[in-house]
């Protein structure tokens, strides 16, 4: 591949146009990415970056993975879009594979995480309205959660900063503190139709839902005939070292939502559930024009095969341990973090002392040294590297990160 290296003035020009023409809802770094390979990316000025963010847990096999590119090309030359008035082979085969690898018996394909959660919420409410009293509409969610940006999923998201200015929100959501059994004991009632939870909160700061807490939720949901919904949109698909995060627990959810890494870098979401809950839907009750697109599903099948391999899942555990150990070492040197937490390759480092509230500047300094990291709010550095990141890529990324940390000069 010949690498075009346009002048910086072209970069400046494009960034200025991005700032002028986009709805101002993002604040992207001021460079233009041009291409990637494995866990490396390059910008249009030829600068190289180690990717420790994977497009926010989407490019879980890095960039241009040969098996995903082959699946994309093969399906791209056959059939792109057909709508859900017709069947296509990639979507049916993907549904079969997801069912065979999980607790589920049925799959609905959407285009994003928010849409997958919307569908899950609709199943829970429809099931309640079909089987129970009219007022069984409430859904319990947790402080620090993130479930999407549509009005209903932002209403489910128990973080005021995402809701501000968008009232009236969708009613019926009740918020509890994560891992607080008493709070849920107080909040749950015959009116509860579902409990929606991320086994590991991503946007909220890599907060782990305790095993005993999840077991307690399962027991309460059974007692109150409410559905337990796991949002594995960020923490699922191999990110923790098992294909699904719930596999680390003894708890089986009634519904699980997936997106992000599911499409191998292309937009695809899914709702997985059992026949019992799926059966409340009949034709016309729900749908999506693009959901189950043959190209997305063909690439998703290729991604699923590689993600669910022993090699990839072992790599997640190995590199996750290295990442945490190196962050601990850096912490000894710079005294930056009050806690380093996570599982596999979903890791968060909470800032303390003079670093408090400085995640955006630290993130920027890392980019300047050629390593892409993420933040979760202003106080947590978040790391979601590709699951197949190599020793060399991870080591280079960590060296660049340490270089960035050495330049930081915040006052207490
Ligand atoms: N749920 C979780 C746990 C997420 O992390 C996200 C996105 O960050 C979503 C839902 C929403 O997904 P999307 O942005 O694809 O709508």
mmCIF file of C-alpha atoms and ligand atoms in Angstrom, residues 56 111-117 145-150 153 157 198 200-203 231-235 257 259-260 268 382, ligand 1:
data_model
loop_
_atom_site.group_PDB
_atom_site.id
_atom_site.type_symbol
_atom_site.label_atom_id
_atom_site.label_comp_id
_atom_site.label_asym_id
_atom_site.label_seq_id
_atom_site.Cartn_x
_atom_site.Cartn_y
_atom_site.Cartn_z
ATOM 1 C CA UNK A 56 -14.379 2.479 22.071
ATOM 2 C CA UNK A 111 -27.739 -1.251 14.193
ATOM 3 C CA UNK A 112 -26.383 0.085 17.461
ATOM 4 C CA UNK A 113 -26.226 -0.407 21.186
ATOM 5 C CA UNK A 114 -28.960 2.096 21.958
ATOM 6 C CA UNK A 115 -31.325 0.328 19.568
ATOM 7 C CA UNK A 116 -30.493 -3.049 21.083
ATOM 8 C CA UNK A 117 -31.341 -1.661 24.538
ATOM 9 C CA UNK A 145 -24.664 3.311 33.927
ATOM 10 C CA UNK A 146 -24.679 4.099 30.227
ATOM 11 C CA UNK A 147 -27.268 2.576 27.928
ATOM 12 C CA UNK A 148 -27.372 4.907 24.910
ATOM 13 C CA UNK A 149 -28.400 8.316 23.586
ATOM 14 C CA UNK A 150 -31.981 7.878 22.404
ATOM 15 C CA UNK A 153 -31.942 4.831 26.682
ATOM 16 C CA UNK A 157 -28.840 5.932 31.840
ATOM 17 C CA UNK A 198 -23.911 -3.628 32.819
ATOM 18 C CA UNK A 200 -18.971 -3.951 34.080
ATOM 19 C CA UNK A 201 -19.886 -0.289 33.639
ATOM 20 C CA UNK A 202 -17.836 1.202 30.806
ATOM 21 C CA UNK A 203 -18.639 4.906 30.343
ATOM 22 C CA UNK A 231 -26.097 -4.773 28.781
ATOM 23 C CA UNK A 232 -22.872 -6.333 27.477
ATOM 24 C CA UNK A 233 -22.476 -3.779 24.712
ATOM 25 C CA UNK A 234 -19.074 -2.612 25.988
ATOM 26 C CA UNK A 235 -17.937 -5.459 28.248
ATOM 27 C CA UNK A 257 -27.729 -6.793 24.545
ATOM 28 C CA UNK A 259 -23.239 -4.122 19.847
ATOM 29 C CA UNK A 260 -19.805 -2.464 19.505
ATOM 30 C CA UNK A 268 -24.448 -4.006 14.324
ATOM 31 C CA UNK A 382 -9.911 3.946 30.328
HETATM 32 N N1 LIG B 1 -24.566 0.379 26.360
HETATM 33 C C1 LIG B 1 -23.287 0.479 26.720
HETATM 34 C C2 LIG B 1 -22.793 -0.316 27.890
HETATM 35 C C3 LIG B 1 -22.404 1.303 26.015
HETATM 36 O O1 LIG B 1 -21.127 1.398 26.397
HETATM 37 C C4 LIG B 1 -22.898 2.015 24.904
HETATM 38 C C5 LIG B 1 -22.019 2.936 24.154
HETATM 39 O O2 LIG B 1 -20.997 3.387 24.625
HETATM 40 C C6 LIG B 1 -24.235 1.890 24.550
HETATM 41 C C7 LIG B 1 -25.050 1.058 25.300
HETATM 42 C C8 LIG B 1 -24.813 2.636 23.370
HETATM 43 O O3 LIG B 1 -24.291 2.101 22.196
HETATM 44 P P1 LIG B 1 -24.392 2.934 20.808
HETATM 45 O O4 LIG B 1 -23.492 4.112 20.947
HETATM 46 O O5 LIG B 1 -23.928 1.948 19.777
HETATM 47 O O6 LIG B 1 -25.817 3.313 20.641
#
